[in-house]
CSV table of C-alpha atoms in Angstrom, one decimal:
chain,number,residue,atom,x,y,z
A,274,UNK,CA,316.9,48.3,-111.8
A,275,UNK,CA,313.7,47.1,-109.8
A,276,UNK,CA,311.6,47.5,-112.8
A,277,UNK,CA,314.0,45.2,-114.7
A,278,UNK,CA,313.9,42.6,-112.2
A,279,UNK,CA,309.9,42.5,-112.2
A,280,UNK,CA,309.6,42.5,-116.2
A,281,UNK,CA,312.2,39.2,-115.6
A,282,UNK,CA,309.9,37.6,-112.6
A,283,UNK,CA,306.9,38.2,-115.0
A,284,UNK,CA,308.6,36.5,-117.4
A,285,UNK,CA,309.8,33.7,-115.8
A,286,UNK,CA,306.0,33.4,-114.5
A,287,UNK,CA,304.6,33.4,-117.6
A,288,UNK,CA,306.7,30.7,-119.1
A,289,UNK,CA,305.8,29.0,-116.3
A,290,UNK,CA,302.4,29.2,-116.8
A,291,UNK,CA,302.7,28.1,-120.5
A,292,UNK,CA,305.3,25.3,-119.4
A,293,UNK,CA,302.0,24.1,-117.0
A,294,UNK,CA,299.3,24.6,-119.9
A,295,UNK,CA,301.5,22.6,-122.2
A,296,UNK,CA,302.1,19.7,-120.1
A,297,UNK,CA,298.4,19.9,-119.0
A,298,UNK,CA,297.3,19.5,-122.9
A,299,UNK,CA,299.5,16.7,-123.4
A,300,UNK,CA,298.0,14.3,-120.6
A,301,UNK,CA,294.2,15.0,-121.7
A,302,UNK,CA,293.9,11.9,-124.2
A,303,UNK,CA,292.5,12.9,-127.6
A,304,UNK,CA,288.6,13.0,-128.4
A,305,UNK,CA,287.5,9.7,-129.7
A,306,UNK,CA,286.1,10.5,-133.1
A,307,UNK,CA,282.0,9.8,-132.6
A,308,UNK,CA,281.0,6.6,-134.1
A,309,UNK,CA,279.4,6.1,-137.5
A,310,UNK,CA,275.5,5.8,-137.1
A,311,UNK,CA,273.4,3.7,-139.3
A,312,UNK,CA,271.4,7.0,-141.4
A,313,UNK,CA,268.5,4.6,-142.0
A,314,UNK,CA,268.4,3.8,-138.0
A,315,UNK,CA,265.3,5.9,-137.2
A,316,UNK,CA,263.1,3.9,-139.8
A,317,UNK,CA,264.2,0.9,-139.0
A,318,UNK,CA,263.7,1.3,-135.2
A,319,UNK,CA,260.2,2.5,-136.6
A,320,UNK,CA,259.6,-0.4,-138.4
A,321,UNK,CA,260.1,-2.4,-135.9
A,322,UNK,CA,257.9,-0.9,-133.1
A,323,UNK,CA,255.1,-0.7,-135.8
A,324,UNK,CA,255.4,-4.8,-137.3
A,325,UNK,CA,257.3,-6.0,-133.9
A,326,UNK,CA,255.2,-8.7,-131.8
A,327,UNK,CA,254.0,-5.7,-129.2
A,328,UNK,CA,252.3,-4.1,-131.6
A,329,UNK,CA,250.9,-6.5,-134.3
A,330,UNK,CA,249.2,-9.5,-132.6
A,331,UNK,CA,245.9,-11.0,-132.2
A,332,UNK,CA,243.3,-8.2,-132.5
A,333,UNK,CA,245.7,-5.8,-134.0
A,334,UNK,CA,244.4,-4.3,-137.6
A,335,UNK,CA,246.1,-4.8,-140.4
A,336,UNK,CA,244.6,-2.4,-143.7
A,337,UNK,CA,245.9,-3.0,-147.0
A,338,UNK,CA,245.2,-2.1,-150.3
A,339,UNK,CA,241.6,-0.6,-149.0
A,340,UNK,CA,240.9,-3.3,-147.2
A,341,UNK,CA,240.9,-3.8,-143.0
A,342,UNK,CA,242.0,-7.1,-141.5
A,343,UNK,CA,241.8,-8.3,-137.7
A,344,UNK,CA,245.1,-10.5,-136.8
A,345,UNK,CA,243.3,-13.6,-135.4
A,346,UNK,CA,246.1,-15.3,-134.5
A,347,UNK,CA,249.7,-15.0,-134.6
A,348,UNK,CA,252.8,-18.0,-135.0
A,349,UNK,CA,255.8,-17.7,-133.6
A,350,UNK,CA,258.6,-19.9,-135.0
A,351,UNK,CA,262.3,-20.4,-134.1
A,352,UNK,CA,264.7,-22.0,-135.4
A,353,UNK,CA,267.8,-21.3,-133.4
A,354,UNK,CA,268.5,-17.8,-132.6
A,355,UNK,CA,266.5,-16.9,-135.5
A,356,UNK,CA,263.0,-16.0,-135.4
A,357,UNK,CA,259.9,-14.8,-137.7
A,358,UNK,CA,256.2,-14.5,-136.9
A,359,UNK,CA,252.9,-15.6,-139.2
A,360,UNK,CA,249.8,-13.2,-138.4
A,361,UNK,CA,246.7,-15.0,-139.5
A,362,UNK,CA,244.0,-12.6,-141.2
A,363,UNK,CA,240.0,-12.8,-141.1
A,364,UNK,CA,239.0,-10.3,-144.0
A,365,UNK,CA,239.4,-9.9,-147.8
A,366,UNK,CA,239.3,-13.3,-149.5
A,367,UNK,CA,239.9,-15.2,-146.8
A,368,UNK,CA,243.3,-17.2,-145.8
A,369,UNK,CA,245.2,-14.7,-145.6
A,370,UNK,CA,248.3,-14.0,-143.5
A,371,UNK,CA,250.9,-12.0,-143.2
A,372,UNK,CA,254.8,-13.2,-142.0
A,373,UNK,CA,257.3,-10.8,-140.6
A,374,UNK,CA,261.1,-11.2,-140.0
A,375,UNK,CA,264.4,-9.6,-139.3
A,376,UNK,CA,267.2,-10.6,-141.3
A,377,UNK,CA,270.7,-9.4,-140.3
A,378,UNK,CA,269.0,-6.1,-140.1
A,379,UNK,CA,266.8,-5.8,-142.5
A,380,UNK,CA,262.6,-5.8,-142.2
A,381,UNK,CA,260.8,-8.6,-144.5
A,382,UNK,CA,257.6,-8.9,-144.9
A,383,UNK,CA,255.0,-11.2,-147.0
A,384,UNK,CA,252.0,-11.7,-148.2
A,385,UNK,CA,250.7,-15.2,-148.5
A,386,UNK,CA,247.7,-16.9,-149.5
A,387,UNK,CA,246.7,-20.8,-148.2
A,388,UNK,CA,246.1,-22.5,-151.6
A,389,UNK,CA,244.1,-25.9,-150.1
A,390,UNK,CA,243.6,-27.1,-153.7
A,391,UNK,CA,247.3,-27.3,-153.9
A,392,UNK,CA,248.2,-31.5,-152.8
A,393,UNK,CA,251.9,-30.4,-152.8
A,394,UNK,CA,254.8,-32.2,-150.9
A,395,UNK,CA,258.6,-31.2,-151.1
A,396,UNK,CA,260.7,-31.5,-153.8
A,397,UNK,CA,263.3,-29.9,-155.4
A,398,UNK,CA,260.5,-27.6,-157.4
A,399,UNK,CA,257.8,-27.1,-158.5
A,400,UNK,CA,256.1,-26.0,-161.5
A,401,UNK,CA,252.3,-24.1,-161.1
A,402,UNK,CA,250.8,-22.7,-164.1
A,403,UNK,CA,253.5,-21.1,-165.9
A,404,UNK,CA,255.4,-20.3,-162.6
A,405,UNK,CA,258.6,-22.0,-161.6
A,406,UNK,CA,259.1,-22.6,-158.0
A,407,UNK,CA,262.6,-23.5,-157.6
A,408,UNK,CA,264.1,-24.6,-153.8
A,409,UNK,CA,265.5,-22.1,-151.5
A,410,UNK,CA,265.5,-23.2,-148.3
A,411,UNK,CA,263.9,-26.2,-145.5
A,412,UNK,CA,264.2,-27.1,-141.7
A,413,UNK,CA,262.8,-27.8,-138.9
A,414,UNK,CA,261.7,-25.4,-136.0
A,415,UNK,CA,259.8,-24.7,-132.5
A,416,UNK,CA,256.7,-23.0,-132.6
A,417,UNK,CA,254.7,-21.3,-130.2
A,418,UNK,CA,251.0,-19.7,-130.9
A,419,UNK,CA,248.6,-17.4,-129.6
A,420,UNK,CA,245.0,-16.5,-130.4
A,421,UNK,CA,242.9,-18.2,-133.0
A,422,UNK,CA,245.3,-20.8,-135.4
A,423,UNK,CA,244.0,-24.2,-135.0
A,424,UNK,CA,247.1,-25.1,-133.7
A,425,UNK,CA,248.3,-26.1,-130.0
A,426,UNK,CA,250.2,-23.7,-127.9
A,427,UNK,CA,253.5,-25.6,-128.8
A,428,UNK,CA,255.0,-27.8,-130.9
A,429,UNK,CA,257.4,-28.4,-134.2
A,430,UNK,CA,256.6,-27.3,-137.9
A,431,UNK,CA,258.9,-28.6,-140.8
A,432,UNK,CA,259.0,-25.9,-143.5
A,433,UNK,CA,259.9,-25.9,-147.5
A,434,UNK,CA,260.4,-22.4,-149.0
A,435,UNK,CA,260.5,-21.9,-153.1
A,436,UNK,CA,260.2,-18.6,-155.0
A,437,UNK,CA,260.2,-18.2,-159.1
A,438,UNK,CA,263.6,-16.8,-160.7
A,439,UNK,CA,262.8,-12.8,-160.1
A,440,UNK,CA,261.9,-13.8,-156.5
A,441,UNK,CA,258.5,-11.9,-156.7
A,442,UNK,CA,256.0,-14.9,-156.2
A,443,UNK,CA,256.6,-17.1,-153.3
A,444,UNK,CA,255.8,-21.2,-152.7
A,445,UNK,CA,255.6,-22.0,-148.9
A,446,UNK,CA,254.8,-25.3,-147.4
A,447,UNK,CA,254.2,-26.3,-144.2
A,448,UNK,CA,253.6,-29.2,-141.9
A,449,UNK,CA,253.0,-28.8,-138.3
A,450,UNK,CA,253.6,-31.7,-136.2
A,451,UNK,CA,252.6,-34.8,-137.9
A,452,UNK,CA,249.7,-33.4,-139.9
A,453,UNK,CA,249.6,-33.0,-143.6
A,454,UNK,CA,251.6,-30.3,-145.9
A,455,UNK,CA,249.8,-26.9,-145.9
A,456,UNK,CA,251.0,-24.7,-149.4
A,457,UNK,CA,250.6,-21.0,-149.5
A,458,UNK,CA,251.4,-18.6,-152.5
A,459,UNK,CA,253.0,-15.5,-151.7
A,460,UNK,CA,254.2,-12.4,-152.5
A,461,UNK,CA,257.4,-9.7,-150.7
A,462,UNK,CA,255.5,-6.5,-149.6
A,463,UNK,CA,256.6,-3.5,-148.5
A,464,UNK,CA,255.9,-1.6,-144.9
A,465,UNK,CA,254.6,1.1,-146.9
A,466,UNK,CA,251.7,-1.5,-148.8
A,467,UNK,CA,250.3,-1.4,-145.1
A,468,UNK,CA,249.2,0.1,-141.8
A,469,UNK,CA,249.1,-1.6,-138.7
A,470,UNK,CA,246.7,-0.6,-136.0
A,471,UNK,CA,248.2,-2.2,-132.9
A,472,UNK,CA,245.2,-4.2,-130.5
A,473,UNK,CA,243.7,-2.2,-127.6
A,474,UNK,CA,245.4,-3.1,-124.2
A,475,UNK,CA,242.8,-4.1,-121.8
């Protein structure tokens, strides 16, 4: 008889104890499933510490296509909350430069070459050689400079973008403050055309 009653206390115990684990289960909320991560994250974090503004800049290096260029000065322009930097190159053929931004995202770079034989104003296109420029996109934004550019600290640059119908060869032109229209001939690169060697911190 005693051993019956202890096999029933053991049972009621251990319902108990289930009874308790249950309830405890049921007030833990369920695990959040982990959110989806961006796979291409790393690189682009990457890219951007490698062309971001604290590491290319005036005296930074710049080496493509076998040759090495020094950033002599760099442009910063905004228009808004948008904002994309011009690195101007002494090396190679001279009249070089190199403009980064980051749309929605995504790294875009280009090469560009100042064409001063080129007396072009806007339109709505135009035609060089057997290359047509057709409109893409104008405004009006602040700038800001730093190192060698010519230009003043400060100020407002009106802009005109063109590109042909593949969107390989680029038409820029520019006018800061009230001086005359500046075209430049350009070209989309990728991060991997070139290496940047960020300027010694003194």
């Amino acid at each position: 008889m005693d051993i019956l009653i202890v096999i029933v206390i053991l049972l009621f115990l251990l319902a108990a104890l289930f009874a308790y684990l249950g309830w405890q289960k049921s007030r833990q909320q369920p695990e959040r499933p982990s959110a989806r991560r961006d796979p291409f994250a790393d690189t682009v974090a990457q890219d951007r510490r490698s062309f971001g503004i604290e590491s290319l800049g005036p005296g930074s290096i710049v080496a493509r296509g076998g040759v090495d260029y020094v950033v002599r000065g760099t442009i910063t322009v905004r228009q808004g909350y948008y904002e994309w930097h011009e690195h101007l190159l002494d090396g190679g053929e001279g009249g070089e430069w190199l403009s980064v931004e980051h749309d929605e995202g995504q790294l875009k770079l280009s090469w560009w070459r100042t064409r001063e034989d080129l007396a072009l104003k806007p339109d709505h296109g135009h035609t060089l050689g057997e290359v047509q420029y057709r409109y893409r996109e104008s405004g009006v934004a602040d700038f800001s400079s730093e190192g060698t550019t010519g230009l003043p600290e400060t100020g407002r640059v009106e802009f005109y973008d063109y590109a042909d119908e593949s969107g390989s060869r680029l038409l820029g032109l520019e006018r800061f403050g009230l001086g005359a229209w500046e075209a430049s001939l350009g070209e989309p690169i990728t991060p991997g055309e070139v290496t940047v060697y960020p300027a010694p911190r003194s």
